[in-house]
PDB file of C-alpha atoms in Angstrom:
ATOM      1  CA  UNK A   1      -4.931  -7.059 -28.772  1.00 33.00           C
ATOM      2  CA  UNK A   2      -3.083  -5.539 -25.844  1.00 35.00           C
ATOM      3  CA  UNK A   3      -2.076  -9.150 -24.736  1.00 36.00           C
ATOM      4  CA  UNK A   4       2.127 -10.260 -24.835  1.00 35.00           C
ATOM      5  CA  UNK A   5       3.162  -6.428 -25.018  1.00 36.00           C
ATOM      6  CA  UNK A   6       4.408  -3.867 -22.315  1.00 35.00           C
ATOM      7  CA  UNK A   7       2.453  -0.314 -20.879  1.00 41.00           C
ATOM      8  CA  UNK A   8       4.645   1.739 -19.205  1.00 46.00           C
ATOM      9  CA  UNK A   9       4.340   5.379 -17.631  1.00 54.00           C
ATOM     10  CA  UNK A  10       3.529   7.777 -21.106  1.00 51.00           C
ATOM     11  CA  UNK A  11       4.381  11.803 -20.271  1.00 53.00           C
ATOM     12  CA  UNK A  12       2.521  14.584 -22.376  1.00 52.00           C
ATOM     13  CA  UNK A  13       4.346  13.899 -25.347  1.00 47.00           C
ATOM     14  CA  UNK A  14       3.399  10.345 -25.759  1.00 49.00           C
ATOM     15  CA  UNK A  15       6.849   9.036 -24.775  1.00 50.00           C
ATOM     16  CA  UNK A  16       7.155   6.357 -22.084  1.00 51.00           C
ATOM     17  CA  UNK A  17       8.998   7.530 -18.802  1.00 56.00           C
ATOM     18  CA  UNK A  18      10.920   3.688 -18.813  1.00 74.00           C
ATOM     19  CA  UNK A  19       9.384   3.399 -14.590  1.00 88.00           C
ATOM     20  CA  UNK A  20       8.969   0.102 -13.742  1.00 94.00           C
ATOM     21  CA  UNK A  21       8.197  -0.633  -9.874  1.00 97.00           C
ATOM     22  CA  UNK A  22       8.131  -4.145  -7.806  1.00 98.00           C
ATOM     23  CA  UNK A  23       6.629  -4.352  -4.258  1.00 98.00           C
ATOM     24  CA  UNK A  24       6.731  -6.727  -1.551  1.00 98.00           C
ATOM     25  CA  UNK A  25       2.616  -6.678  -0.493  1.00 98.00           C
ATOM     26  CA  UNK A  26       2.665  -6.752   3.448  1.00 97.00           C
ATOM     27  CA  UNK A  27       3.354  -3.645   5.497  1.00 97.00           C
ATOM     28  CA  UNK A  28       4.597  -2.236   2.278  1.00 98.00           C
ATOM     29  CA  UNK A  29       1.356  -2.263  -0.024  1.00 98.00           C
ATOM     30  CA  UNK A  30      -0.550  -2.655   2.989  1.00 98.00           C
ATOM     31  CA  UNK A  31      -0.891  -3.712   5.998  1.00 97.00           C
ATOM     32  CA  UNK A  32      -2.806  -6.865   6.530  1.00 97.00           C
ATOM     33  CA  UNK A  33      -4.536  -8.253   9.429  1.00 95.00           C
ATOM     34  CA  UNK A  34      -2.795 -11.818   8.665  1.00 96.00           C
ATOM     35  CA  UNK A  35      -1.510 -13.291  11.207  1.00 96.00           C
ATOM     36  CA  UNK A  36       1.524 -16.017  11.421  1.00 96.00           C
ATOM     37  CA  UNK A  37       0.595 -18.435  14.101  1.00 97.00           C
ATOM     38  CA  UNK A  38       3.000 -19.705  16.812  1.00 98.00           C
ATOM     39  CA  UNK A  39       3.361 -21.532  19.709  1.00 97.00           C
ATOM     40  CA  UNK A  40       3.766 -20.589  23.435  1.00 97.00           C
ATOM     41  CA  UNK A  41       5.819 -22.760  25.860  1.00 96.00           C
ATOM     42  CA  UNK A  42       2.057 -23.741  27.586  1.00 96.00           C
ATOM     43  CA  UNK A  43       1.381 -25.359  23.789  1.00 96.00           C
ATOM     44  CA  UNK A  44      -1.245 -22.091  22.771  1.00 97.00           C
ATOM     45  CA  UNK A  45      -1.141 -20.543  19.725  1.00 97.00           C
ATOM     46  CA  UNK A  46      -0.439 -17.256  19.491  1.00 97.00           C
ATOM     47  CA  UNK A  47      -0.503 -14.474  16.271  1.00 97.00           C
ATOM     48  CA  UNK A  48       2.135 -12.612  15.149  1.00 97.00           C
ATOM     49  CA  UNK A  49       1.621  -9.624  12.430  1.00 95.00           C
ATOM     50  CA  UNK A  50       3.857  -9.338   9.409  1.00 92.00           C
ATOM     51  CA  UNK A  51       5.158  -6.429  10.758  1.00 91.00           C
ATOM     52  CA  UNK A  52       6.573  -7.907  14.067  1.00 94.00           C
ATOM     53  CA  UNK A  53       7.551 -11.358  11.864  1.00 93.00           C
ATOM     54  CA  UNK A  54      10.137  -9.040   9.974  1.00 89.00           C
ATOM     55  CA  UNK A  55      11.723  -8.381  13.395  1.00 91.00           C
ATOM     56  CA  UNK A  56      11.692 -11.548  15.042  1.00 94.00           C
ATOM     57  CA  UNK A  57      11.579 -14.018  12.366  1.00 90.00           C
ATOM     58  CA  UNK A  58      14.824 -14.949  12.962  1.00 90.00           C
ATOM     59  CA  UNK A  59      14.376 -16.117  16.700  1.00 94.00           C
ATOM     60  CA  UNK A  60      11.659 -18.503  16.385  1.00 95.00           C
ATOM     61  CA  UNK A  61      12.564 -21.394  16.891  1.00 92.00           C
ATOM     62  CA  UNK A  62      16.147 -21.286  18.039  1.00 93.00           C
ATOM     63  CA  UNK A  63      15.645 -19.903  21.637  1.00 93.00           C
ATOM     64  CA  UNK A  64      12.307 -18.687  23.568  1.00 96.00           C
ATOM     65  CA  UNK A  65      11.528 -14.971  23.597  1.00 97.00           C
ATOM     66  CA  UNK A  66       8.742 -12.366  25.120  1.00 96.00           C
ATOM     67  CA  UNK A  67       6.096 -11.452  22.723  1.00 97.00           C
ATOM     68  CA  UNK A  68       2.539  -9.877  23.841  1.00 95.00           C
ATOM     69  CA  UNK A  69       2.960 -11.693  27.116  1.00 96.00           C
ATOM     70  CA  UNK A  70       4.018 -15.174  25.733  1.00 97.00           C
ATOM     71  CA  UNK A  71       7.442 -16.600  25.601  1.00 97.00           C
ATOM     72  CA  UNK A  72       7.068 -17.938  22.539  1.00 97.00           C
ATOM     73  CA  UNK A  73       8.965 -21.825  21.786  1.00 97.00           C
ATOM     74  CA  UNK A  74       8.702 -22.114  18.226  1.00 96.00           C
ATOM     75  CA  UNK A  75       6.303 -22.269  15.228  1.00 96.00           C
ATOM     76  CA  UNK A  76       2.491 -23.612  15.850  1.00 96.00           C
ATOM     77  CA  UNK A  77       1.177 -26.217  13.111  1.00 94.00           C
ATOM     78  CA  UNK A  78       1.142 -24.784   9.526  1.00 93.00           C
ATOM     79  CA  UNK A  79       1.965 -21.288  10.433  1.00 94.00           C
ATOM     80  CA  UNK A  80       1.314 -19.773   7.438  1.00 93.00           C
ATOM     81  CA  UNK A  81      -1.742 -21.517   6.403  1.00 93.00           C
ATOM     82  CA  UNK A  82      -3.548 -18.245   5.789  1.00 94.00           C
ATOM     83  CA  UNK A  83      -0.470 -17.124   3.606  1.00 95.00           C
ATOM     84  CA  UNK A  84      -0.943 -19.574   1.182  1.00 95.00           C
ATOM     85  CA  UNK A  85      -3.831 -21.076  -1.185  1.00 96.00           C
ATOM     86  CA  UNK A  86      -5.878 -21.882   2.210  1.00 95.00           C
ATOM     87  CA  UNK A  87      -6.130 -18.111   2.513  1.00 96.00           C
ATOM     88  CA  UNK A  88      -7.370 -17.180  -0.757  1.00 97.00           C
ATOM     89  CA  UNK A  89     -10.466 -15.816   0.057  1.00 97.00           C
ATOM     90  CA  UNK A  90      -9.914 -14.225   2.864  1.00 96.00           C
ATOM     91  CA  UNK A  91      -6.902 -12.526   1.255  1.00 98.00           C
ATOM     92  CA  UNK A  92      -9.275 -10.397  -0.796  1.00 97.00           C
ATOM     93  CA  UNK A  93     -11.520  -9.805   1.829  1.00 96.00           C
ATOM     94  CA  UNK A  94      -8.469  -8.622   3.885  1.00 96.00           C
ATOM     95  CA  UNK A  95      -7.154  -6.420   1.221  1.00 97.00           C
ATOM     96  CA  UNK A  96     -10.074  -4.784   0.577  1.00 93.00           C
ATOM     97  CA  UNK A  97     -10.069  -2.749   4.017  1.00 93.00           C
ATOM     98  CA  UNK A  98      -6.274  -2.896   4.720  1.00 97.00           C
ATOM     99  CA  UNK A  99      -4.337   0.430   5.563  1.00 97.00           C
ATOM    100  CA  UNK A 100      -2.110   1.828   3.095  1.00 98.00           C
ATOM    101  CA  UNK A 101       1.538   1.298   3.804  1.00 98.00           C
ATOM    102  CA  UNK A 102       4.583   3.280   3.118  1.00 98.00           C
ATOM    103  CA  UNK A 103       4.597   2.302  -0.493  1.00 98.00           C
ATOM    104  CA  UNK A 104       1.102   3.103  -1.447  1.00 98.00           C
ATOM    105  CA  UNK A 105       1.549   6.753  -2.799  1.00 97.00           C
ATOM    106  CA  UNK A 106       4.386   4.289  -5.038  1.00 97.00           C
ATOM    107  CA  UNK A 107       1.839   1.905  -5.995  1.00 98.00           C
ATOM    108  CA  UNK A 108      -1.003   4.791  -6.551  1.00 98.00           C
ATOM    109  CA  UNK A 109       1.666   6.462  -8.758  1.00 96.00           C
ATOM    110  CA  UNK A 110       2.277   2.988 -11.072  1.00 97.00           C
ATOM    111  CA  UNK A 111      -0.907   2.189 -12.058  1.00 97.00           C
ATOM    112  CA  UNK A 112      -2.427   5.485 -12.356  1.00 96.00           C
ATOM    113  CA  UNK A 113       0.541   6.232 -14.909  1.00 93.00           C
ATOM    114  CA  UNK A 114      -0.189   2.636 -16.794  1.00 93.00           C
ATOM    115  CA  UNK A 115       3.173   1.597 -15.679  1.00 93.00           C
ATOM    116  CA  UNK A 116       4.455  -1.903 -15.324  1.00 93.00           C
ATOM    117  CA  UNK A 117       4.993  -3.268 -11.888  1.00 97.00           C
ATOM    118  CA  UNK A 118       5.145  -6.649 -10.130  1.00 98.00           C
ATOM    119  CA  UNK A 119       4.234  -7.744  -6.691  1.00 98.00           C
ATOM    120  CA  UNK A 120       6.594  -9.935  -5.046  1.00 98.00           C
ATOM    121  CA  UNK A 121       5.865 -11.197  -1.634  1.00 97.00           C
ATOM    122  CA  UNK A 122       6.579 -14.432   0.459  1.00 95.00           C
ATOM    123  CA  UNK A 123       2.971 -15.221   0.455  1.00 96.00           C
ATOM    124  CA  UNK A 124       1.653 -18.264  -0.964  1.00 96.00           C
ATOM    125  CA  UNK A 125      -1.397 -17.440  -2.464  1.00 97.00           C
ATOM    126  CA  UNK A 126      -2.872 -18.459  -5.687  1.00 97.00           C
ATOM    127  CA  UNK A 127      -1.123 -15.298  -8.155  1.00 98.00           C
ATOM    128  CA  UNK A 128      -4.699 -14.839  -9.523  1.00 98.00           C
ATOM    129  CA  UNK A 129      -5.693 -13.739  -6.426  1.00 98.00           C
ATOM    130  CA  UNK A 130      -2.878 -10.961  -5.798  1.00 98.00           C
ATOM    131  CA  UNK A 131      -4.221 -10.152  -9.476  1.00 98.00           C
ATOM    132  CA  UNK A 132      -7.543  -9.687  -8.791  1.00 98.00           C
ATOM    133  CA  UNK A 133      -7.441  -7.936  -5.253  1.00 98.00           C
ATOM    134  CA  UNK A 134      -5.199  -4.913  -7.494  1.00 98.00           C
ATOM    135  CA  UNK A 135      -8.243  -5.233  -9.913  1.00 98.00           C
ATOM    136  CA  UNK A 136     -10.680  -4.764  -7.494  1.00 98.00           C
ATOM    137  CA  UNK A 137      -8.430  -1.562  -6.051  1.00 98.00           C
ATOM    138  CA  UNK A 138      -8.199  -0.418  -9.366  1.00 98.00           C
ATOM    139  CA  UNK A 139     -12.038   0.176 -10.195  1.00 98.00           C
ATOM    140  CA  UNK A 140     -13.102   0.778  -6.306  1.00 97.00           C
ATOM    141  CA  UNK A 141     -10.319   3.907  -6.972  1.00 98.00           C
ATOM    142  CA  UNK A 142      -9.224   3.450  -3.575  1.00 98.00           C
ATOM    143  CA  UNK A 143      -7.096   5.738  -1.699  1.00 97.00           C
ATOM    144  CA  UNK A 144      -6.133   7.675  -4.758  1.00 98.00           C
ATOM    145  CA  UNK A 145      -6.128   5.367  -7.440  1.00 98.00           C
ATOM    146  CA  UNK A 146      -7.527   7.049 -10.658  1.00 98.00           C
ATOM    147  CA  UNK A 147      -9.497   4.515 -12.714  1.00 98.00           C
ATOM    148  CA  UNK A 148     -10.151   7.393 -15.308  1.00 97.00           C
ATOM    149  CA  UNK A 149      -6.694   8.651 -15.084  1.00 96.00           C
ATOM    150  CA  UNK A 150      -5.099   4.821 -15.847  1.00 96.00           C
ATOM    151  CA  UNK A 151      -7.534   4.352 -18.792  1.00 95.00           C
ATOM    152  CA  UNK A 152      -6.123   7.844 -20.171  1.00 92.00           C
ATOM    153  CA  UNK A 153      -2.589   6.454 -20.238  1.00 90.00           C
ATOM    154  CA  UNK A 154      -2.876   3.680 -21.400  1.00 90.00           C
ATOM    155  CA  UNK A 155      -4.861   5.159 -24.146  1.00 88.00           C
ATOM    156  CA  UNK A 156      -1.879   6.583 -25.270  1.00 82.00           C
ATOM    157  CA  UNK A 157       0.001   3.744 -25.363  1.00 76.00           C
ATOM    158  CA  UNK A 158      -2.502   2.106 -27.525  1.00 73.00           C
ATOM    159  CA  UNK A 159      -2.242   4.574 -30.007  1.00 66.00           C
ATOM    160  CA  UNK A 160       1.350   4.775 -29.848  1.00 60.00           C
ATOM    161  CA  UNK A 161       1.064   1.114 -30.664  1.00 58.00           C
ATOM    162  CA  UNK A 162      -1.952   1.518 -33.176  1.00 62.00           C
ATOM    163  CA  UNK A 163      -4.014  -0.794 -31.301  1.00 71.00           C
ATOM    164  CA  UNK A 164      -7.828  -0.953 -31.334  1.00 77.00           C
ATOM    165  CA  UNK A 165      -9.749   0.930 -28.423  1.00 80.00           C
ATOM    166  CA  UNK A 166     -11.576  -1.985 -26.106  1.00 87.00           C
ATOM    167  CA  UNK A 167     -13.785  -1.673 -23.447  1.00 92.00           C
ATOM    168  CA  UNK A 168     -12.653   0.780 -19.407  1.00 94.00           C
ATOM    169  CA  UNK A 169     -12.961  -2.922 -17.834  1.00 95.00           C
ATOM    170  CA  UNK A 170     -11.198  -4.956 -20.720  1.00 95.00           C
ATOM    171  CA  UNK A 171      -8.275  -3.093 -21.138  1.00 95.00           C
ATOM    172  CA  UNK A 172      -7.477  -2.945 -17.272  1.00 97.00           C
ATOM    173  CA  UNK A 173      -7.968  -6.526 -17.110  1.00 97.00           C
ATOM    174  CA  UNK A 174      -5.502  -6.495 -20.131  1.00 94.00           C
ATOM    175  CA  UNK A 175      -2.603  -4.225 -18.401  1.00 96.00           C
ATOM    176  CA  UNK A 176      -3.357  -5.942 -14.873  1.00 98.00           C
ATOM    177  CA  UNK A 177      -2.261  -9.410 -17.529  1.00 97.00           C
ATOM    178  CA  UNK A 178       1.222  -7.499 -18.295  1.00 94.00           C
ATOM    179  CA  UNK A 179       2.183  -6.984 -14.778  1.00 97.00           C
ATOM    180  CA  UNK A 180       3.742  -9.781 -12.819  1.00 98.00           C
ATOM    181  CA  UNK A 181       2.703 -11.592  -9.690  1.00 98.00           C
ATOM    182  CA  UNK A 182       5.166 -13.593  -7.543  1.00 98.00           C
ATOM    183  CA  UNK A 183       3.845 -15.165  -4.390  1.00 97.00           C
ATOM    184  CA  UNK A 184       7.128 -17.019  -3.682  1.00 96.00           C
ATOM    185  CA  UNK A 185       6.396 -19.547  -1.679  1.00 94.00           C
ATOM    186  CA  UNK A 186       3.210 -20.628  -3.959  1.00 94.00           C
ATOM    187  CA  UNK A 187       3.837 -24.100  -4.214  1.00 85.00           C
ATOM    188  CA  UNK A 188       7.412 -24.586  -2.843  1.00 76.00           C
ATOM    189  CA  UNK A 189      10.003 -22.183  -0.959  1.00 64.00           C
ATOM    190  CA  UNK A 190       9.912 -20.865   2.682  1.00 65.00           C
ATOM    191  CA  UNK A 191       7.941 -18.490   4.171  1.00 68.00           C
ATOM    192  CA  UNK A 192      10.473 -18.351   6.993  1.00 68.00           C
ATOM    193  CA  UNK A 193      13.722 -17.320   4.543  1.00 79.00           C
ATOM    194  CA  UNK A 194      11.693 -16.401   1.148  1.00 90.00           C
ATOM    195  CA  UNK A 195      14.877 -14.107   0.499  1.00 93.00           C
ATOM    196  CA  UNK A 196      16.139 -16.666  -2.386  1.00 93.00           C
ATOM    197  CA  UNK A 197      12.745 -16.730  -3.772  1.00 95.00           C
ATOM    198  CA  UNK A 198      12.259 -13.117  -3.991  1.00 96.00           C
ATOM    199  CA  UNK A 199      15.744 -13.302  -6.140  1.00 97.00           C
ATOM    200  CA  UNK A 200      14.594 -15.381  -8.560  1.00 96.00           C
ATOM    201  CA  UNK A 201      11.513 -13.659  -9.156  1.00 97.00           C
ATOM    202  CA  UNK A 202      13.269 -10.267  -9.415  1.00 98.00           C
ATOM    203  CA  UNK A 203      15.715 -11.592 -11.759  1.00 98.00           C
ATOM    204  CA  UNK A 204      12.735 -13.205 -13.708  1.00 97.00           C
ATOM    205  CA  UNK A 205      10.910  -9.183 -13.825  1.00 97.00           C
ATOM    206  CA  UNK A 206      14.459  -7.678 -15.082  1.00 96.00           C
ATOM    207  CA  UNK A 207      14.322 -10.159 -17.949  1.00 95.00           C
ATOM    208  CA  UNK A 208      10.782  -9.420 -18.526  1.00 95.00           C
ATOM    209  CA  UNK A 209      11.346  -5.505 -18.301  1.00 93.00           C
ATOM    210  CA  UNK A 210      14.387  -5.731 -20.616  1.00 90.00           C
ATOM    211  CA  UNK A 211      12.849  -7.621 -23.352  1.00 87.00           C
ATOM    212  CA  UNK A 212       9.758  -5.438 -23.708  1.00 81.00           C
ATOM    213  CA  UNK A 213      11.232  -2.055 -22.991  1.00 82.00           C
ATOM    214  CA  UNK A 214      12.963  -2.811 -26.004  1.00 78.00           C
ATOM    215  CA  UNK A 215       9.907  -3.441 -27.630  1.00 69.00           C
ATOM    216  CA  UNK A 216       8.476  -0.152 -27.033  1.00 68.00           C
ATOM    217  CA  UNK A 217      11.152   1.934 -27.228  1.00 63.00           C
ATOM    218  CA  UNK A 218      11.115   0.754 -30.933  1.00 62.00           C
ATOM    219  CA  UNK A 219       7.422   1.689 -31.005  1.00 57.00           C
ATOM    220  CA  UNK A 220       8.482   5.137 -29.538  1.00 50.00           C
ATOM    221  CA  UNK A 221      11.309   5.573 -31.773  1.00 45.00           C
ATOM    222  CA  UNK A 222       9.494   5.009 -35.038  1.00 46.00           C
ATOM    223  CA  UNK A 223       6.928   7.239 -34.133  1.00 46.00           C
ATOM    224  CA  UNK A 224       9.576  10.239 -33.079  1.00 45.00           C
ATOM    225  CA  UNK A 225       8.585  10.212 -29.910  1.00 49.00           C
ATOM    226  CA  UNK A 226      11.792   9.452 -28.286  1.00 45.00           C
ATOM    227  CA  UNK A 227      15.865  10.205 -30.168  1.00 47.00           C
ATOM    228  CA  UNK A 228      17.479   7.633 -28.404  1.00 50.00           C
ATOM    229  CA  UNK A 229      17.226   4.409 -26.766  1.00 52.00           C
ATOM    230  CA  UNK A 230      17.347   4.527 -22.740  1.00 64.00           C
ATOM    231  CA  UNK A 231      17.644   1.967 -19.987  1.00 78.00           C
ATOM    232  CA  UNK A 232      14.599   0.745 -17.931  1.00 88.00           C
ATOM    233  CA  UNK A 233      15.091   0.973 -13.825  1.00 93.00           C
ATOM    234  CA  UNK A 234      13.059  -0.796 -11.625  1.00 96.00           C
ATOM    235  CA  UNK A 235      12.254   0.954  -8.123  1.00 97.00           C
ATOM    236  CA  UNK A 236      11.771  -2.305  -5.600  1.00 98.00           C
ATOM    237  CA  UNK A 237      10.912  -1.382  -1.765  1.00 98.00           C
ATOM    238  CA  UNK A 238      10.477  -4.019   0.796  1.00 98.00           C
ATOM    239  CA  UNK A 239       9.494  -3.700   4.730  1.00 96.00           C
ATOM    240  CA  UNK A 240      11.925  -6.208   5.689  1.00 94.00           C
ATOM    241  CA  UNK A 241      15.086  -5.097   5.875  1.00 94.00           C
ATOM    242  CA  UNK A 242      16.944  -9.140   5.695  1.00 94.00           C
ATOM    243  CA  UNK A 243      15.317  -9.125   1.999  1.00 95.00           C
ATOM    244  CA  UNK A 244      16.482  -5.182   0.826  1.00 97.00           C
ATOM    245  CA  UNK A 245      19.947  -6.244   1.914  1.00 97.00           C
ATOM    246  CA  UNK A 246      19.844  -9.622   0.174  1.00 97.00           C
ATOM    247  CA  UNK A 247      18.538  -8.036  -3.062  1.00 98.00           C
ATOM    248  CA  UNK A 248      20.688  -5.720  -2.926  1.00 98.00           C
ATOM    249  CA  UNK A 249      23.828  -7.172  -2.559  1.00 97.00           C
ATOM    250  CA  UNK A 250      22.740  -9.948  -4.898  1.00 97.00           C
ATOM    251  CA  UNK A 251      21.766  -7.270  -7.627  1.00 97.00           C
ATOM    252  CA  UNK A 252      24.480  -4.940  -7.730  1.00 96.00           C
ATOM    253  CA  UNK A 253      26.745  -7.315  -8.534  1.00 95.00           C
ATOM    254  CA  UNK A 254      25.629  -7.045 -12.165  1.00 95.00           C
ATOM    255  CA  UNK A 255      27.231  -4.083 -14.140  1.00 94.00           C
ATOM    256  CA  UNK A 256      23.730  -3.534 -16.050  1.00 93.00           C
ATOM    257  CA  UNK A 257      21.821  -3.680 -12.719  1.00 96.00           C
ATOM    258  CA  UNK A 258      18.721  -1.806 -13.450  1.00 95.00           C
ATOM    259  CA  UNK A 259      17.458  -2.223  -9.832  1.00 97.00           C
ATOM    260  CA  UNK A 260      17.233   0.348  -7.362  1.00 97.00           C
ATOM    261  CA  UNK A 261      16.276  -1.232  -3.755  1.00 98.00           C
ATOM    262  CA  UNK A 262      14.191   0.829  -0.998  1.00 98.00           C
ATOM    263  CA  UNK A 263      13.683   0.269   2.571  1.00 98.00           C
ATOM    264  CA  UNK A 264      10.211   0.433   3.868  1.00 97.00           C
ATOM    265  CA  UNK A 265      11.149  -0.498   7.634  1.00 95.00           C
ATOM    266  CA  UNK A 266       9.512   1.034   9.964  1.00 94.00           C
ATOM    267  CA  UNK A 267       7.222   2.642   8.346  1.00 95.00           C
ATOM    268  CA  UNK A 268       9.447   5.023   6.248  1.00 95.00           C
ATOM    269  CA  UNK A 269      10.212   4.616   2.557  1.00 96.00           C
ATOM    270  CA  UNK A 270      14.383   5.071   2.404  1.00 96.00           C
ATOM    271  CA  UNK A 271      17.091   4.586  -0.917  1.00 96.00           C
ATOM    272  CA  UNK A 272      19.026   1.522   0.463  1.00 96.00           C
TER     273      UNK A 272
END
């Protein structure tokens, strides 16, 4: 079985490429319709996008601003109820005709190549769910994605790794099982400052990555495919720029950092 080990990216030769990718999900991803509800000073509730959230997140609550003709006082009642298990469903019903944001051509790129990525966003939602709205992308081939073309890679890695050939639907249910999901505020954390949360999970995903690249860069060696043992680098891109800095300065502190942070602000994808 596929289960407990790693797919990566596998070029012509039948070597792995050592890509790994992470992704926050809103306005990165996608864009989702989600709204964050808050309050206006006449007591009304009014949504706020992700999008606008990343710039003003930091003044709710502290002093009343302007925002689509409200001056918004503070946070409405469970403002991210539709961020977290309460939103399940409609999560998948959302993602399903969301736009493609600046990291898609990223995301396309991952999974067409088999490669290992996580998604780790400051939604709450059941990880299951993250799962399975990438699962249905995967076989709806939407915007690009390449069912046939991910089923060809990782293909190769199962014969790189002498495994057994298993059904088109099986074994992308078994590489979707090898990447990671971190909704980090499923359970516990804050979806006002998920910046600490989005640490730990990283730091969880370098482990992860480490520990199997090794694994099949020893399948890759013994096979010839590869004459010498390489480090893994994560790519992670994030639409808020309060969580790229934070990663950032949190992960370079590490002489074997094997993260490379990107901006997605704004709409633009940008080394940070």
């Amino acid at each position: 079985m596929l289960k407990n080990k790693i797919v990566e990216g596998i070029d012509e030769f039948g070597a792995p490429d050592e890509k790994y990718y992470a992704f926050d999900w809103d306005d990165n991803i996608v864009s989702m319709p989600t709204k964050i509800i808050l309050k206006d000073e006449e007591g009304d509730e009014v949504g706020m996008s992700t999008e606008d959230f990343a710039t003003y997140r930091e003044e709710v609550g502290k002093e009343p601003f302007e925002f689509d003709g409200h001056t918004i006082v503070g946070f409405a009642n469970d403002p991210f109820k539709w961020f977290s298990v309460k939103g399940d469903k409609q999560f998948i019903v959302d993602s399903i005709t969301a736009k493609p944001g600046p990291a898609w051509a990223d995301f396309v790129e991952a999974i067409n190549n088999g490669s290992i990525f996580s998604i780790v966003t400051a939604r709450g939602h059941t990880p299951s769910v993250l799962k399975e709205s990438c699962y249905n992308y995967i076989v709806s081939n939407t915007n690009g994605i390449d069912s046939d073309e991910l089923v060809k890679n990782l293909e190769k890695y199962r014969d790189l790794a002498d495994e057994e050939n298993v059904s088109k639907r099986e074994m992308i249910r078994e590489y979707l099982d090898l990447c990671r999901f971190y909704p980090v505020t499923y359970g516990e954390g804050s979806a006002t400052n998920p910046e600490q949360g989005k640490i730990n999970a990283l730091k969880e995903f370098v482990e992860y990555v480490k520990a199997m690249s090794q694994h099949i860069q020893k399948k890759a060696f013994l096979k010839n495919k590869i004459n010498n043992y390489f480090v893994p680098k994560i790519g992670f891109s994030d639409d808020d720029l309060k969580n790229v800095d934070v990663v950032k300065k949190h992960f370079e502190q590490d002489p074997e950092n094997i993260i490379k942070t990107y901006s997605t602000a704004g709409g633009i994808k940008k080394e940070y």
